[in-house]
Structure formats: structure tokens, C-alpha cells
């Protein structure tokens, strides 16, 4: 029995001694291990390296957002807030600090480089919540299934180091999984260790910006026109307000200052007159243009080019020449409208002219033919270049035709003695004995009767 006890003690001591080297190394180094993490929206527990843990403070993941403090505490990361900047959550990973800006999709690394996140960092029930994808900033890789609320992935777990020893430098990954017989070390599934190397961030280059500022500081206001200098001052004031915390913003600020320099126009040397006669001539030509004479697309293109030319300076002879060229180029864009082809229907006019051509003068009374010819002459002079003009001309010809009175055939045995006696009686009347209106009516009737008597269709009988 004693022999068996001795053998058992030897085995136990061997196991403990075999476990000591690894246990000491793991406890004192604090080196991160790649482990699996898994959790679901709304569930109080998560699994880190095979160990079930509980979210702190009762704040649970929801809709892909993860409580930052609980997540960092369970994965060995350090998180903190500054009372002076309550909207900044700072996480320290592998001696590097990352700052999440609460309420924005924005973070910064410890060198101040701006990092755009996929979604804004939120505050829920007083706790900071980070979108799962934005945890990649800390070196973790998570995959979220929105339909099931299931989130899983691989993270770098940072176990706490023992207080009595300094952390050791990272070593080569162990070739065997850590011993699970050491009660001081949690039992995690074995994953090979890969040292975390932060990405290289190049320093910001201000050289181009400094060169432009040096050029601006060397300028003399008296060398430039007052108008261009005023515009230049506005432009550099706006450019000076631009941020320069990233290389992209530095480059944008440099370009804005360079554009401001391009606004400046040199003063014209005294004693040299600028000839603007050509400019005045082309402006007069433009002022005489009528939009209705050109196609809409070409007029629009012309106006766009003219606006650009209008903004060009004209302080020097070269500038005036360039402006004239710009106006002339704008004029070349114009396309004149083609006159519309209008088909005029003259069939009615042709028909009435054929009808007039068939008329025979002897078939009508002399007075009516004379009246017809006068009306026809007036109609002949009317225009016929539009449809309405043709219609008016046809109406005029038809009115002339209606003036004709046909010669009546002879009527044998017609007794006109009474009518002649009446006409003779009328001639004895004194106009002063009658009203002017009744006398005019009588004279008109006598004229009509006389016209009938003059018609060769009547056979006159002697009294």
C-alpha cells in the first residue's frame, strides 16, 4: 500500500512540475491569444474562448451594436472616459489608444489620424454601444447575421499579467496547446498566437502647403488690381479656415490657396492705354442678337459661354484680347433657325380666277362691268404669300363678281310710256320743296330706273 502511495505521489509531482514552465510564461507575459467569440442580440451571455460570460450592467447587444465596456472587459482591453470629454470613449489595445467619438461615425488613433467608421457610435441607457464592424479597429474580426442576431468571430484576447513579474516579450507560438491542468489559468481552446502589428500611418506632409503660404506672404497688394486683391483676400480667408488634420484635407487646403493666387490680376503699368475698341464692337454685335432667330440649344450654349467671358478680366491688353476671343468663340456656337416651309393652298384662288377668265363683257351691263373691273383690279394687287392672304384675295374676287349685272334678253311689246312720263314729272320737281333724305332716296331710285332703261334688253316704245 505504501509503495502504491509513493508511486501516486511521484506521478502527481511530475505533472505539476511539467505544468509549471508554461503556466509561469502565460501568467507573466499577458500576450494576446486569438480566440473565438460568440454572442446574440438580446442574450445575457457570450462565449469568449469557450468560456461563458455575462454582459456587465445588464446592457445587451442589439441590432449589431455591442456594449463597449462589457466587450472590452471580457476581451482584456482597457476602456475609459474623460470627464472633460464625455463624448470620447478611449480603448487601449497593445499599447495603442483608439478614440471613438460618441454620436458620430468617427474615430481617431493615438497619432490623431481620422478614421471613418461604418456607423455612428451610440449611447443606450447611459452605455456606449459600438457597431460590430467598427470593432475591427481593435484588431477583432466579427461577422453579424442580421436575420438571427447572431454575431461570431475571431478576436485577440488579452489575459491579465501577474503582478509579481514584468510582462515578457512575445515569443514564438507554442507548438502544443497550453496545459489545462494549471488551475490558475482558465481553460481556453488552443489557437496559435500571432503578434499584432499596428498599420503604418505615414506622417502628414505640410511641405506643399507651406510653400503656398510663403508665396502668399511675399505678395505686395500694390502690385495687383484692387478688385482682384479684394476677391483674393476673401478666397484665402475661406481657405485658411479649412482643416488640415488629414493629408486629404491638407491637399485640399493647398489647392484652395493656389486657386486664390490665380484670382490676382497684375496692375497695368502707368502710361500704357488699353485699346477696348474690339471689345466694344463684339459687345455691340452681341447686344443686337435676337434669341428668336436661333435654335434653343445653340442659344443656351452661347449664353453659357458668354457668362464665362463676362467674368474675364479686362485690365490689360492681353486680357482684353483674350476676352474678345472668348466672345467670338461664344458667337460661333449660335445656329440660325431655318425658315419654316409653309404649304399654301391656292386651289380656291385658281378656281375663282378661272371663273373670271370665262366672263364676257357683253353679257353684263356697262356700269356693272365697270364696277367689276375696278374691284378686280384692287383684288389683283392683294398679296397671296400666306394662307390668310389667299383667302382674303378669293373673297375680294367673289365680291367683284357679285357686282356684275347680266344683260336681260329683249322683251317685245313692253310699254314704258307711263314710266317715261313719271321720269319727266320728276324732272319738273324742285329739290328745295323736299327734305334732303327723301330727295336723296328719290334720286337713287331714278338712277336705278334709268339704268334699267339703258339696258339693251328693254324695247322702248314711243309715247
JSON list of C-alpha atoms in Angstrom, two decimals, residues 128-262:
[
{"chain": "A", "resi": 128, "resn": "UNK", "atom": "CA", "xyz": [-21.64, 53.33, -25.11]},
{"chain": "A", "resi": 129, "resn": "UNK", "atom": "CA", "xyz": [-22.63, 50.99, -27.98]},
{"chain": "A", "resi": 130, "resn": "UNK", "atom": "CA", "xyz": [-20.29, 50.32, -30.97]},
{"chain": "A", "resi": 131, "resn": "UNK", "atom": "CA", "xyz": [-21.31, 48.77, -34.30]},
{"chain": "A", "resi": 132, "resn": "UNK", "atom": "CA", "xyz": [-19.81, 45.27, -34.53]},
{"chain": "A", "resi": 133, "resn": "UNK", "atom": "CA", "xyz": [-17.93, 46.02, -37.78]},
{"chain": "A", "resi": 134, "resn": "UNK", "atom": "CA", "xyz": [-16.21, 49.02, -36.19]},
{"chain": "A", "resi": 135, "resn": "UNK", "atom": "CA", "xyz": [-14.56, 46.73, -33.61]},
{"chain": "A", "resi": 136, "resn": "UNK", "atom": "CA", "xyz": [-12.13, 45.75, -36.37]},
{"chain": "A", "resi": 137, "resn": "UNK", "atom": "CA", "xyz": [-10.32, 48.94, -35.35]},
{"chain": "A", "resi": 138, "resn": "UNK", "atom": "CA", "xyz": [-9.22, 46.99, -32.24]},
{"chain": "A", "resi": 139, "resn": "UNK", "atom": "CA", "xyz": [-7.89, 44.07, -34.26]},
{"chain": "A", "resi": 140, "resn": "UNK", "atom": "CA", "xyz": [-11.01, 41.91, -33.95]},
{"chain": "A", "resi": 141, "resn": "UNK", "atom": "CA", "xyz": [-12.96, 40.32, -36.80]},
{"chain": "A", "resi": 142, "resn": "UNK", "atom": "CA", "xyz": [-16.68, 39.73, -36.27]},
{"chain": "A", "resi": 143, "resn": "UNK", "atom": "CA", "xyz": [-19.45, 38.56, -38.58]},
{"chain": "A", "resi": 144, "resn": "UNK", "atom": "CA", "xyz": [-23.04, 39.52, -37.80]},
{"chain": "A", "resi": 145, "resn": "UNK", "atom": "CA", "xyz": [-26.20, 37.81, -39.12]},
{"chain": "A", "resi": 146, "resn": "UNK", "atom": "CA", "xyz": [-28.93, 40.43, -39.02]},
{"chain": "A", "resi": 147, "resn": "UNK", "atom": "CA", "xyz": [-31.72, 37.90, -39.54]},
{"chain": "A", "resi": 148, "resn": "UNK", "atom": "CA", "xyz": [-30.78, 35.81, -36.47]},
{"chain": "A", "resi": 149, "resn": "UNK", "atom": "CA", "xyz": [-28.93, 38.45, -34.44]},
{"chain": "A", "resi": 150, "resn": "UNK", "atom": "CA", "xyz": [-26.02, 36.03, -34.18]},
{"chain": "A", "resi": 151, "resn": "UNK", "atom": "CA", "xyz": [-22.51, 37.53, -34.01]},
{"chain": "A", "resi": 152, "resn": "UNK", "atom": "CA", "xyz": [-19.32, 35.48, -34.04]},
{"chain": "A", "resi": 153, "resn": "UNK", "atom": "CA", "xyz": [-15.72, 35.84, -35.00]},
{"chain": "A", "resi": 154, "resn": "UNK", "atom": "CA", "xyz": [-12.07, 35.80, -34.01]},
{"chain": "A", "resi": 155, "resn": "UNK", "atom": "CA", "xyz": [-10.57, 38.31, -31.57]},
{"chain": "A", "resi": 156, "resn": "UNK", "atom": "CA", "xyz": [-7.26, 38.96, -29.86]},
{"chain": "A", "resi": 157, "resn": "UNK", "atom": "CA", "xyz": [-7.75, 38.10, -26.18]},
{"chain": "A", "resi": 158, "resn": "UNK", "atom": "CA", "xyz": [-5.50, 39.95, -23.74]},
{"chain": "A", "resi": 159, "resn": "UNK", "atom": "CA", "xyz": [-5.16, 37.94, -20.50]},
{"chain": "A", "resi": 160, "resn": "UNK", "atom": "CA", "xyz": [-4.10, 39.96, -17.43]},
{"chain": "A", "resi": 161, "resn": "UNK", "atom": "CA", "xyz": [-0.41, 39.69, -16.44]},
{"chain": "A", "resi": 162, "resn": "UNK", "atom": "CA", "xyz": [0.69, 38.56, -12.97]},
{"chain": "A", "resi": 163, "resn": "UNK", "atom": "CA", "xyz": [1.59, 41.50, -10.72]},
{"chain": "A", "resi": 164, "resn": "UNK", "atom": "CA", "xyz": [4.79, 39.99, -9.34]},
{"chain": "A", "resi": 165, "resn": "UNK", "atom": "CA", "xyz": [6.58, 39.75, -12.70]},
{"chain": "A", "resi": 166, "resn": "UNK", "atom": "CA", "xyz": [7.20, 42.09, -15.62]},
{"chain": "A", "resi": 167, "resn": "UNK", "atom": "CA", "xyz": [5.46, 41.14, -18.88]},
{"chain": "A", "resi": 168, "resn": "UNK", "atom": "CA", "xyz": [7.75, 39.19, -21.19]},
{"chain": "A", "resi": 169, "resn": "UNK", "atom": "CA", "xyz": [8.33, 39.95, -24.87]},
{"chain": "A", "resi": 170, "resn": "UNK", "atom": "CA", "xyz": [6.13, 37.97, -27.28]},
{"chain": "A", "resi": 171, "resn": "UNK", "atom": "CA", "xyz": [7.64, 34.63, -28.12]},
{"chain": "A", "resi": 172, "resn": "UNK", "atom": "CA", "xyz": [7.09, 32.16, -30.90]},
{"chain": "A", "resi": 173, "resn": "UNK", "atom": "CA", "xyz": [3.68, 30.46, -30.86]},
{"chain": "A", "resi": 174, "resn": "UNK", "atom": "CA", "xyz": [3.69, 27.33, -28.67]},
{"chain": "A", "resi": 175, "resn": "UNK", "atom": "CA", "xyz": [3.82, 24.11, -30.60]},
{"chain": "A", "resi": 176, "resn": "UNK", "atom": "CA", "xyz": [1.44, 22.47, -28.15]},
{"chain": "A", "resi": 177, "resn": "UNK", "atom": "CA", "xyz": [-1.79, 23.72, -26.65]},
{"chain": "A", "resi": 178, "resn": "UNK", "atom": "CA", "xyz": [-1.49, 25.22, -23.15]},
{"chain": "A", "resi": 179, "resn": "UNK", "atom": "CA", "xyz": [-1.89, 22.87, -20.24]},
{"chain": "A", "resi": 180, "resn": "UNK", "atom": "CA", "xyz": [-5.37, 22.68, -18.80]},
{"chain": "A", "resi": 181, "resn": "UNK", "atom": "CA", "xyz": [-4.16, 21.17, -15.54]},
{"chain": "A", "resi": 182, "resn": "UNK", "atom": "CA", "xyz": [-2.98, 24.53, -14.16]},
{"chain": "A", "resi": 183, "resn": "UNK", "atom": "CA", "xyz": [-5.90, 25.82, -12.03]},
{"chain": "A", "resi": 184, "resn": "UNK", "atom": "CA", "xyz": [-4.53, 29.39, -12.18]},
{"chain": "A", "resi": 185, "resn": "UNK", "atom": "CA", "xyz": [-5.15, 29.59, -15.95]},
{"chain": "A", "resi": 186, "resn": "UNK", "atom": "CA", "xyz": [-8.65, 29.48, -17.49]},
{"chain": "A", "resi": 187, "resn": "UNK", "atom": "CA", "xyz": [-9.25, 26.61, -19.87]},
{"chain": "A", "resi": 188, "resn": "UNK", "atom": "CA", "xyz": [-9.48, 28.09, -23.38]},
{"chain": "A", "resi": 189, "resn": "UNK", "atom": "CA", "xyz": [-9.46, 26.24, -26.69]},
{"chain": "A", "resi": 190, "resn": "UNK", "atom": "CA", "xyz": [-6.00, 26.41, -28.24]},
{"chain": "A", "resi": 191, "resn": "UNK", "atom": "CA", "xyz": [-5.44, 28.94, -31.02]},
{"chain": "A", "resi": 192, "resn": "UNK", "atom": "CA", "xyz": [-1.98, 29.84, -32.38]},
{"chain": "A", "resi": 193, "resn": "UNK", "atom": "CA", "xyz": [-0.74, 33.27, -31.31]},
{"chain": "A", "resi": 194, "resn": "UNK", "atom": "CA", "xyz": [0.02, 35.83, -33.99]},
{"chain": "A", "resi": 195, "resn": "UNK", "atom": "CA", "xyz": [1.68, 39.07, -32.80]},
{"chain": "A", "resi": 196, "resn": "UNK", "atom": "CA", "xyz": [-0.43, 42.16, -33.55]},
{"chain": "A", "resi": 197, "resn": "UNK", "atom": "CA", "xyz": [1.32, 44.78, -35.68]},
{"chain": "A", "resi": 198, "resn": "UNK", "atom": "CA", "xyz": [-0.48, 48.12, -35.94]},
{"chain": "A", "resi": 199, "resn": "UNK", "atom": "CA", "xyz": [-0.78, 49.54, -39.50]},
{"chain": "A", "resi": 200, "resn": "UNK", "atom": "CA", "xyz": [1.82, 52.07, -40.59]},
{"chain": "A", "resi": 201, "resn": "UNK", "atom": "CA", "xyz": [0.48, 55.59, -40.68]},
{"chain": "A", "resi": 202, "resn": "UNK", "atom": "CA", "xyz": [2.70, 57.97, -42.73]},
{"chain": "A", "resi": 203, "resn": "UNK", "atom": "CA", "xyz": [3.36, 61.40, -41.22]},
{"chain": "A", "resi": 204, "resn": "UNK", "atom": "CA", "xyz": [1.39, 64.35, -42.59]},
{"chain": "A", "resi": 205, "resn": "UNK", "atom": "CA", "xyz": [3.16, 66.27, -45.37]},
{"chain": "A", "resi": 206, "resn": "UNK", "atom": "CA", "xyz": [2.81, 70.04, -44.99]},
{"chain": "A", "resi": 207, "resn": "UNK", "atom": "CA", "xyz": [5.58, 70.98, -47.44]},
{"chain": "A", "resi": 208, "resn": "UNK", "atom": "CA", "xyz": [3.28, 71.98, -50.33]},
{"chain": "A", "resi": 209, "resn": "UNK", "atom": "CA", "xyz": [1.03, 73.96, -48.01]},
{"chain": "A", "resi": 210, "resn": "UNK", "atom": "CA", "xyz": [4.00, 75.79, -46.50]},
{"chain": "A", "resi": 211, "resn": "UNK", "atom": "CA", "xyz": [5.29, 76.74, -49.97]},
{"chain": "A", "resi": 212, "resn": "UNK", "atom": "CA", "xyz": [1.95, 78.28, -50.96]},
{"chain": "A", "resi": 213, "resn": "UNK", "atom": "CA", "xyz": [1.75, 80.22, -47.69]},
{"chain": "A", "resi": 214, "resn": "UNK", "atom": "CA", "xyz": [5.28, 81.52, -48.32]},
{"chain": "A", "resi": 215, "resn": "UNK", "atom": "CA", "xyz": [4.18, 82.74, -51.77]},
{"chain": "A", "resi": 216, "resn": "UNK", "atom": "CA", "xyz": [1.12, 84.47, -50.30]},
{"chain": "A", "resi": 217, "resn": "UNK", "atom": "CA", "xyz": [3.12, 86.14, -47.54]},
{"chain": "A", "resi": 218, "resn": "UNK", "atom": "CA", "xyz": [5.54, 87.56, -50.13]},
{"chain": "A", "resi": 219, "resn": "UNK", "atom": "CA", "xyz": [2.79, 89.32, -52.11]},
{"chain": "A", "resi": 220, "resn": "UNK", "atom": "CA", "xyz": [2.53, 93.11, -52.29]},
{"chain": "A", "resi": 221, "resn": "UNK", "atom": "CA", "xyz": [-1.01, 94.47, -52.54]},
{"chain": "A", "resi": 222, "resn": "UNK", "atom": "CA", "xyz": [0.15, 97.41, -54.68]},
{"chain": "A", "resi": 223, "resn": "UNK", "atom": "CA", "xyz": [1.17, 95.01, -57.47]},
{"chain": "A", "resi": 224, "resn": "UNK", "atom": "CA", "xyz": [-2.41, 93.85, -58.08]},
{"chain": "A", "resi": 225, "resn": "UNK", "atom": "CA", "xyz": [-5.68, 95.44, -59.07]},
{"chain": "A", "resi": 226, "resn": "UNK", "atom": "CA", "xyz": [-7.93, 96.42, -56.17]},
{"chain": "A", "resi": 227, "resn": "UNK", "atom": "CA", "xyz": [-10.80, 94.26, -57.43]},
{"chain": "A", "resi": 228, "resn": "UNK", "atom": "CA", "xyz": [-8.72, 91.11, -57.76]},
{"chain": "A", "resi": 229, "resn": "UNK", "atom": "CA", "xyz": [-7.00, 91.74, -54.42]},
{"chain": "A", "resi": 230, "resn": "UNK", "atom": "CA", "xyz": [-10.37, 92.00, -52.65]},
{"chain": "A", "resi": 231, "resn": "UNK", "atom": "CA", "xyz": [-11.52, 88.70, -54.17]},
{"chain": "A", "resi": 232, "resn": "UNK", "atom": "CA", "xyz": [-8.16, 87.15, -53.32]},
{"chain": "A", "resi": 233, "resn": "UNK", "atom": "CA", "xyz": [-8.48, 88.16, -49.65]},
{"chain": "A", "resi": 234, "resn": "UNK", "atom": "CA", "xyz": [-11.93, 86.57, -49.43]},
{"chain": "A", "resi": 235, "resn": "UNK", "atom": "CA", "xyz": [-10.62, 83.36, -51.03]},
{"chain": "A", "resi": 236, "resn": "UNK", "atom": "CA", "xyz": [-7.61, 82.97, -48.73]},
{"chain": "A", "resi": 237, "resn": "UNK", "atom": "CA", "xyz": [-9.77, 83.75, -45.68]},
{"chain": "A", "resi": 238, "resn": "UNK", "atom": "CA", "xyz": [-12.06, 80.88, -46.61]},
{"chain": "A", "resi": 239, "resn": "UNK", "atom": "CA", "xyz": [-9.11, 78.61, -47.37]},
{"chain": "A", "resi": 240, "resn": "UNK", "atom": "CA", "xyz": [-7.38, 79.46, -44.09]},
{"chain": "A", "resi": 241, "resn": "UNK", "atom": "CA", "xyz": [-10.44, 78.22, -42.19]},
{"chain": "A", "resi": 242, "resn": "UNK", "atom": "CA", "xyz": [-10.17, 74.75, -43.79]},
{"chain": "A", "resi": 243, "resn": "UNK", "atom": "CA", "xyz": [-9.00, 71.90, -41.56]},
{"chain": "A", "resi": 244, "resn": "UNK", "atom": "CA", "xyz": [-5.59, 70.30, -42.06]},
{"chain": "A", "resi": 245, "resn": "UNK", "atom": "CA", "xyz": [-5.73, 67.29, -39.75]},
{"chain": "A", "resi": 246, "resn": "UNK", "atom": "CA", "xyz": [-5.50, 64.70, -42.55]},
{"chain": "A", "resi": 247, "resn": "UNK", "atom": "CA", "xyz": [-3.41, 64.52, -45.71]},
{"chain": "A", "resi": 248, "resn": "UNK", "atom": "CA", "xyz": [-6.53, 64.77, -47.86]},
{"chain": "A", "resi": 249, "resn": "UNK", "atom": "CA", "xyz": [-7.55, 67.97, -46.10]},
{"chain": "A", "resi": 250, "resn": "UNK", "atom": "CA", "xyz": [-4.03, 69.37, -46.32]},
{"chain": "A", "resi": 251, "resn": "UNK", "atom": "CA", "xyz": [-4.02, 68.77, -50.08]},
{"chain": "A", "resi": 252, "resn": "UNK", "atom": "CA", "xyz": [-7.48, 70.36, -50.44]},
{"chain": "A", "resi": 253, "resn": "UNK", "atom": "CA", "xyz": [-6.36, 73.42, -48.48]},
{"chain": "A", "resi": 254, "resn": "UNK", "atom": "CA", "xyz": [-3.24, 73.72, -50.65]},
{"chain": "A", "resi": 255, "resn": "UNK", "atom": "CA", "xyz": [-5.34, 73.63, -53.83]},
{"chain": "A", "resi": 256, "resn": "UNK", "atom": "CA", "xyz": [-7.75, 76.25, -52.42]},
{"chain": "A", "resi": 257, "resn": "UNK", "atom": "CA", "xyz": [-4.85, 78.63, -51.70]},
{"chain": "A", "resi": 258, "resn": "UNK", "atom": "CA", "xyz": [-3.38, 78.02, -55.17]},
{"chain": "A", "resi": 259, "resn": "UNK", "atom": "CA", "xyz": [-6.77, 78.83, -56.71]},
{"chain": "A", "resi": 260, "resn": "UNK", "atom": "CA", "xyz": [-6.85, 82.03, -54.66]},
{"chain": "A", "resi": 261, "resn": "UNK", "atom": "CA", "xyz": [-3.49, 83.03, -56.16]},
{"chain": "A", "resi": 262, "resn": "UNK", "atom": "CA", "xyz": [-4.98, 82.55, -59.62]}
]
